[in-house]
Amino acid sequence: MLQQLWAHLLVHRALRELMARTAATQRLDPDRLSFTETLRAARRSVTVTPGSFSP
């Protein structure tokens, strides 16, 4: 249970970092990006190319 909690927190942090970097390259406020859309894009990128992400 504790391991799952840490995994969720790490994924959340990684997505927020991705959002911040994306916003910086586009000169946007990171708060203007959708967390849900970022999560969906990350899921698509992992499921589209299976085997490219190693746990």
Short mmCIF file of the N, C-alpha and C atoms (twelve columns), coordinates in Angstrom:
data_MODEL
# 
_entry.id   MODEL 
# 
loop_
_atom_site.group_PDB 
_atom_site.id 
_atom_site.type_symbol 
_atom_site.label_atom_id 
_atom_site.label_alt_id 
_atom_site.label_comp_id 
_atom_site.label_asym_id 
_atom_site.label_seq_id 
_atom_site.Cartn_x 
_atom_site.Cartn_y 
_atom_site.Cartn_z 
_atom_site.pdbx_PDB_model_num 
ATOM 1   N N  . MET A 1  0.824  -1.199 0.000   1 
ATOM 2   C CA . MET A 1  0.000  0.000  0.000   1 
ATOM 3   C C  . MET A 1  0.870  1.266  0.000   1 
ATOM 4   N N  . LEU A 2  1.868  1.287  0.861   1 
ATOM 5   C CA . LEU A 2  2.739  2.450  0.932   1 
ATOM 6   C C  . LEU A 2  3.525  2.633  -0.364  1 
ATOM 7   N N  . GLN A 3  3.922  1.523  -0.967  1 
ATOM 8   C CA . GLN A 3  4.658  1.587  -2.228  1 
ATOM 9   C C  . GLN A 3  3.786  2.189  -3.336  1 
ATOM 10  N N  . GLN A 4  2.510  1.842  -3.349  1 
ATOM 11  C CA . GLN A 4  1.588  2.407  -4.341  1 
ATOM 12  C C  . GLN A 4  1.431  3.913  -4.141  1 
ATOM 13  N N  . LEU A 5  1.333  4.331  -2.906  1 
ATOM 14  C CA . LEU A 5  1.200  5.752  -2.611  1 
ATOM 15  C C  . LEU A 5  2.410  6.514  -3.135  1 
ATOM 16  N N  . TRP A 6  3.611  6.004  -2.871  1 
ATOM 17  C CA . TRP A 6  4.821  6.652  -3.357  1 
ATOM 18  C C  . TRP A 6  4.857  6.666  -4.881  1 
ATOM 19  N N  . ALA A 7  4.421  5.590  -5.511  1 
ATOM 20  C CA . ALA A 7  4.395  5.536  -6.970  1 
ATOM 21  C C  . ALA A 7  3.476  6.619  -7.536  1 
ATOM 22  N N  . HIS A 8  2.300  6.767  -6.942  1 
ATOM 23  C CA . HIS A 8  1.363  7.803  -7.400  1 
ATOM 24  C C  . HIS A 8  1.955  9.196  -7.213  1 
ATOM 25  N N  . LEU A 9  2.580  9.417  -6.078  1 
ATOM 26  C CA . LEU A 9  3.188  10.723 -5.828  1 
ATOM 27  C C  . LEU A 9  4.318  11.023 -6.812  1 
ATOM 28  N N  . LEU A 10 5.124  10.019 -7.119  1 
ATOM 29  C CA . LEU A 10 6.219  10.220 -8.069  1 
ATOM 30  C C  . LEU A 10 5.711  10.494 -9.483  1 
ATOM 31  N N  . VAL A 11 4.673  9.797  -9.884  1 
ATOM 32  C CA . VAL A 11 4.091  10.040 -11.215 1 
ATOM 33  C C  . VAL A 11 3.493  11.437 -11.270 1 
ATOM 34  N N  . HIS A 12 2.810  11.836 -10.212 1 
ATOM 35  C CA . HIS A 12 2.228  13.178 -10.159 1 
ATOM 36  C C  . HIS A 12 3.331  14.230 -10.289 1 
ATOM 37  N N  . ARG A 13 4.409  14.039 -9.564  1 
ATOM 38  C CA . ARG A 13 5.531  14.990 -9.611  1 
ATOM 39  C C  . ARG A 13 6.165  15.024 -11.001 1 
ATOM 40  N N  . ALA A 14 6.331  13.869 -11.608 1 
ATOM 41  C CA . ALA A 14 6.921  13.808 -12.948 1 
ATOM 42  C C  . ALA A 14 6.035  14.521 -13.965 1 
ATOM 43  N N  . LEU A 15 4.731  14.345 -13.856 1 
ATOM 44  C CA . LEU A 15 3.823  15.018 -14.785 1 
ATOM 45  C C  . LEU A 15 3.836  16.525 -14.581 1 
ATOM 46  N N  . ARG A 16 3.901  16.948 -13.331 1 
ATOM 47  C CA . ARG A 16 3.967  18.396 -13.064 1 
ATOM 48  C C  . ARG A 16 5.264  18.991 -13.617 1 
ATOM 49  N N  . GLU A 17 6.348  18.239 -13.518 1 
ATOM 50  C CA . GLU A 17 7.623  18.696 -14.081 1 
ATOM 51  C C  . GLU A 17 7.528  18.806 -15.600 1 
ATOM 52  N N  . LEU A 18 6.905  17.817 -16.219 1 
ATOM 53  C CA . LEU A 18 6.691  17.845 -17.667 1 
ATOM 54  C C  . LEU A 18 5.854  19.057 -18.060 1 
ATOM 55  N N  . MET A 19 4.828  19.338 -17.284 1 
ATOM 56  C CA . MET A 19 3.981  20.494 -17.569 1 
ATOM 57  C C  . MET A 19 4.779  21.798 -17.438 1 
ATOM 58  N N  . ALA A 20 5.609  21.893 -16.425 1 
ATOM 59  C CA . ALA A 20 6.400  23.105 -16.221 1 
ATOM 60  C C  . ALA A 20 7.378  23.320 -17.373 1 
ATOM 61  N N  . ARG A 21 8.029  22.245 -17.806 1 
ATOM 62  C CA . ARG A 21 8.971  22.365 -18.916 1 
ATOM 63  C C  . ARG A 21 8.266  22.718 -20.220 1 
ATOM 64  N N  . THR A 22 7.124  22.099 -20.457 1 
ATOM 65  C CA . THR A 22 6.352  22.396 -21.659 1 
ATOM 66  C C  . THR A 22 5.899  23.845 -21.662 1 
ATOM 67  N N  . ALA A 23 5.406  24.307 -20.521 1 
ATOM 68  C CA . ALA A 23 4.953  25.690 -20.414 1 
ATOM 69  C C  . ALA A 23 6.111  26.661 -20.646 1 
ATOM 70  N N  . ALA A 24 7.276  26.330 -20.136 1 
ATOM 71  C CA . ALA A 24 8.434  27.212 -20.301 1 
ATOM 72  C C  . ALA A 24 8.826  27.337 -21.762 1 
ATOM 73  N N  . THR A 25 8.777  26.227 -22.508 1 
ATOM 74  C CA . THR A 25 9.149  26.309 -23.917 1 
ATOM 75  C C  . THR A 25 8.123  27.088 -24.731 1 
ATOM 76  N N  . GLN A 26 6.877  27.078 -24.268 1 
ATOM 77  C CA . GLN A 26 5.820  27.807 -24.968 1 
ATOM 78  C C  . GLN A 26 5.566  29.197 -24.377 1 
ATOM 79  N N  . ARG A 27 6.339  29.526 -23.344 1 
ATOM 80  C CA . ARG A 27 6.171  30.803 -22.626 1 
ATOM 81  C C  . ARG A 27 4.754  30.973 -22.099 1 
ATOM 82  N N  . LEU A 28 4.270  29.930 -21.450 1 
ATOM 83  C CA . LEU A 28 2.947  29.942 -20.839 1 
ATOM 84  C C  . LEU A 28 3.063  29.785 -19.334 1 
ATOM 85  N N  . ASP A 29 2.003  30.139 -18.645 1 
ATOM 86  C CA . ASP A 29 1.911  29.868 -17.217 1 
ATOM 87  C C  . ASP A 29 1.579  28.384 -17.055 1 
ATOM 88  N N  . PRO A 30 2.348  27.626 -16.278 1 
ATOM 89  C CA . PRO A 30 2.069  26.185 -16.121 1 
ATOM 90  C C  . PRO A 30 0.659  25.890 -15.612 1 
ATOM 91  N N  . ASP A 31 0.072  26.841 -14.880 1 
ATOM 92  C CA . ASP A 31 -1.284 26.639 -14.368 1 
ATOM 93  C C  . ASP A 31 -2.332 26.655 -15.476 1 
ATOM 94  N N  . ARG A 32 -1.947 27.104 -16.655 1 
ATOM 95  C CA . ARG A 32 -2.895 27.142 -17.766 1 
ATOM 96  C C  . ARG A 32 -2.982 25.798 -18.486 1 
ATOM 97  N N  . LEU A 33 -2.059 24.887 -18.173 1 
ATOM 98  C CA . LEU A 33 -2.080 23.557 -18.784 1 
ATOM 99  C C  . LEU A 33 -2.965 22.628 -17.966 1 
ATOM 100 N N  . SER A 34 -3.590 21.700 -18.645 1 
ATOM 101 C CA . SER A 34 -4.489 20.754 -17.990 1 
ATOM 102 C C  . SER A 34 -3.716 19.527 -17.512 1 
ATOM 103 N N  . PHE A 35 -3.839 19.235 -16.219 1 
ATOM 104 C CA . PHE A 35 -3.196 18.044 -15.670 1 
ATOM 105 C C  . PHE A 35 -3.801 16.796 -16.299 1 
ATOM 106 N N  . THR A 36 -5.116 16.785 -16.481 1 
ATOM 107 C CA . THR A 36 -5.799 15.626 -17.059 1 
ATOM 108 C C  . THR A 36 -5.331 15.370 -18.481 1 
ATOM 109 N N  . GLU A 37 -5.203 16.409 -19.280 1 
ATOM 110 C CA . GLU A 37 -4.733 16.234 -20.656 1 
ATOM 111 C C  . GLU A 37 -3.279 15.769 -20.692 1 
ATOM 112 N N  . THR A 38 -2.478 16.264 -19.767 1 
ATOM 113 C CA . THR A 38 -1.084 15.815 -19.682 1 
ATOM 114 C C  . THR A 38 -1.033 14.341 -19.321 1 
ATOM 115 N N  . LEU A 39 -1.853 13.930 -18.388 1 
ATOM 116 C CA . LEU A 39 -1.924 12.523 -17.987 1 
ATOM 117 C C  . LEU A 39 -2.350 11.651 -19.166 1 
ATOM 118 N N  . ARG A 40 -3.354 12.078 -19.909 1 
ATOM 119 C CA . ARG A 40 -3.808 11.315 -21.079 1 
ATOM 120 C C  . ARG A 40 -2.715 11.212 -22.141 1 
ATOM 121 N N  . ALA A 41 -1.997 12.311 -22.370 1 
ATOM 122 C CA . ALA A 41 -0.909 12.291 -23.352 1 
ATOM 123 C C  . ALA A 41 0.197  11.345 -22.911 1 
ATOM 124 N N  . ALA A 42 0.510  11.345 -21.634 1 
ATOM 125 C CA . ALA A 42 1.545  10.436 -21.123 1 
ATOM 126 C C  . ALA A 42 1.104  8.985  -21.276 1 
ATOM 127 N N  . ARG A 43 -0.148 8.713  -20.980 1 
ATOM 128 C CA . ARG A 43 -0.673 7.350  -21.139 1 
ATOM 129 C C  . ARG A 43 -0.601 6.907  -22.597 1 
ATOM 130 N N  . ARG A 44 -0.985 7.803  -23.502 1 
ATOM 131 C CA . ARG A 44 -0.932 7.464  -24.923 1 
ATOM 132 C C  . ARG A 44 0.492  7.189  -25.371 1 
ATOM 133 N N  . SER A 45 1.435  7.980  -24.905 1 
ATOM 134 C CA . SER A 45 2.813  7.790  -25.341 1 
ATOM 135 C C  . SER A 45 3.392  6.484  -24.822 1 
ATOM 136 N N  . VAL A 46 2.935  6.017  -23.682 1 
ATOM 137 C CA . VAL A 46 3.420  4.756  -23.128 1 
ATOM 138 C C  . VAL A 46 2.728  3.578  -23.797 1 
ATOM 139 N N  . THR A 47 1.438  3.694  -24.079 1 
ATOM 140 C CA . THR A 47 0.703  2.576  -24.655 1 
ATOM 141 C C  . THR A 47 0.891  2.460  -26.165 1 
ATOM 142 N N  . VAL A 48 1.236  3.551  -26.837 1 
ATOM 143 C CA . VAL A 48 1.428  3.526  -28.280 1 
ATOM 144 C C  . VAL A 48 2.702  2.785  -28.643 1 
ATOM 145 N N  . THR A 49 3.735  2.972  -27.848 1 
ATOM 146 C CA . THR A 49 5.013  2.327  -28.123 1 
ATOM 147 C C  . THR A 49 5.371  1.381  -26.977 1 
ATOM 148 N N  . PRO A 50 4.728  0.213  -26.930 1 
ATOM 149 C CA . PRO A 50 5.021  -0.697 -25.840 1 
ATOM 150 C C  . PRO A 50 6.478  -1.136 -25.849 1 
ATOM 151 N N  . GLY A 51 7.022  -1.277 -24.675 1 
ATOM 152 C CA . GLY A 51 8.394  -1.688 -24.561 1 
ATOM 153 C C  . GLY A 51 9.394  -0.543 -24.546 1 
ATOM 154 N N  . SER A 52 8.922  0.678  -24.834 1 
ATOM 155 C CA . SER A 52 9.849  1.804  -24.847 1 
ATOM 156 C C  . SER A 52 10.044 2.384  -23.449 1 
ATOM 157 N N  . PHE A 53 9.199  1.986  -22.518 1 
ATOM 158 C CA . PHE A 53 9.301  2.457  -21.132 1 
ATOM 159 C C  . PHE A 53 9.538  1.261  -20.235 1 
ATOM 160 N N  . SER A 54 10.675 1.240  -19.624 1 
ATOM 161 C CA . SER A 54 11.011 0.121  -18.759 1 
ATOM 162 C C  . SER A 54 10.866 0.540  -17.298 1 
ATOM 163 N N  . PRO A 55 10.090 -0.193 -16.517 1 
ATOM 164 C CA . PRO A 55 9.924  0.186  -15.105 1 
ATOM 165 C C  . PRO A 55 11.132 -0.044 -14.328 1 
# 
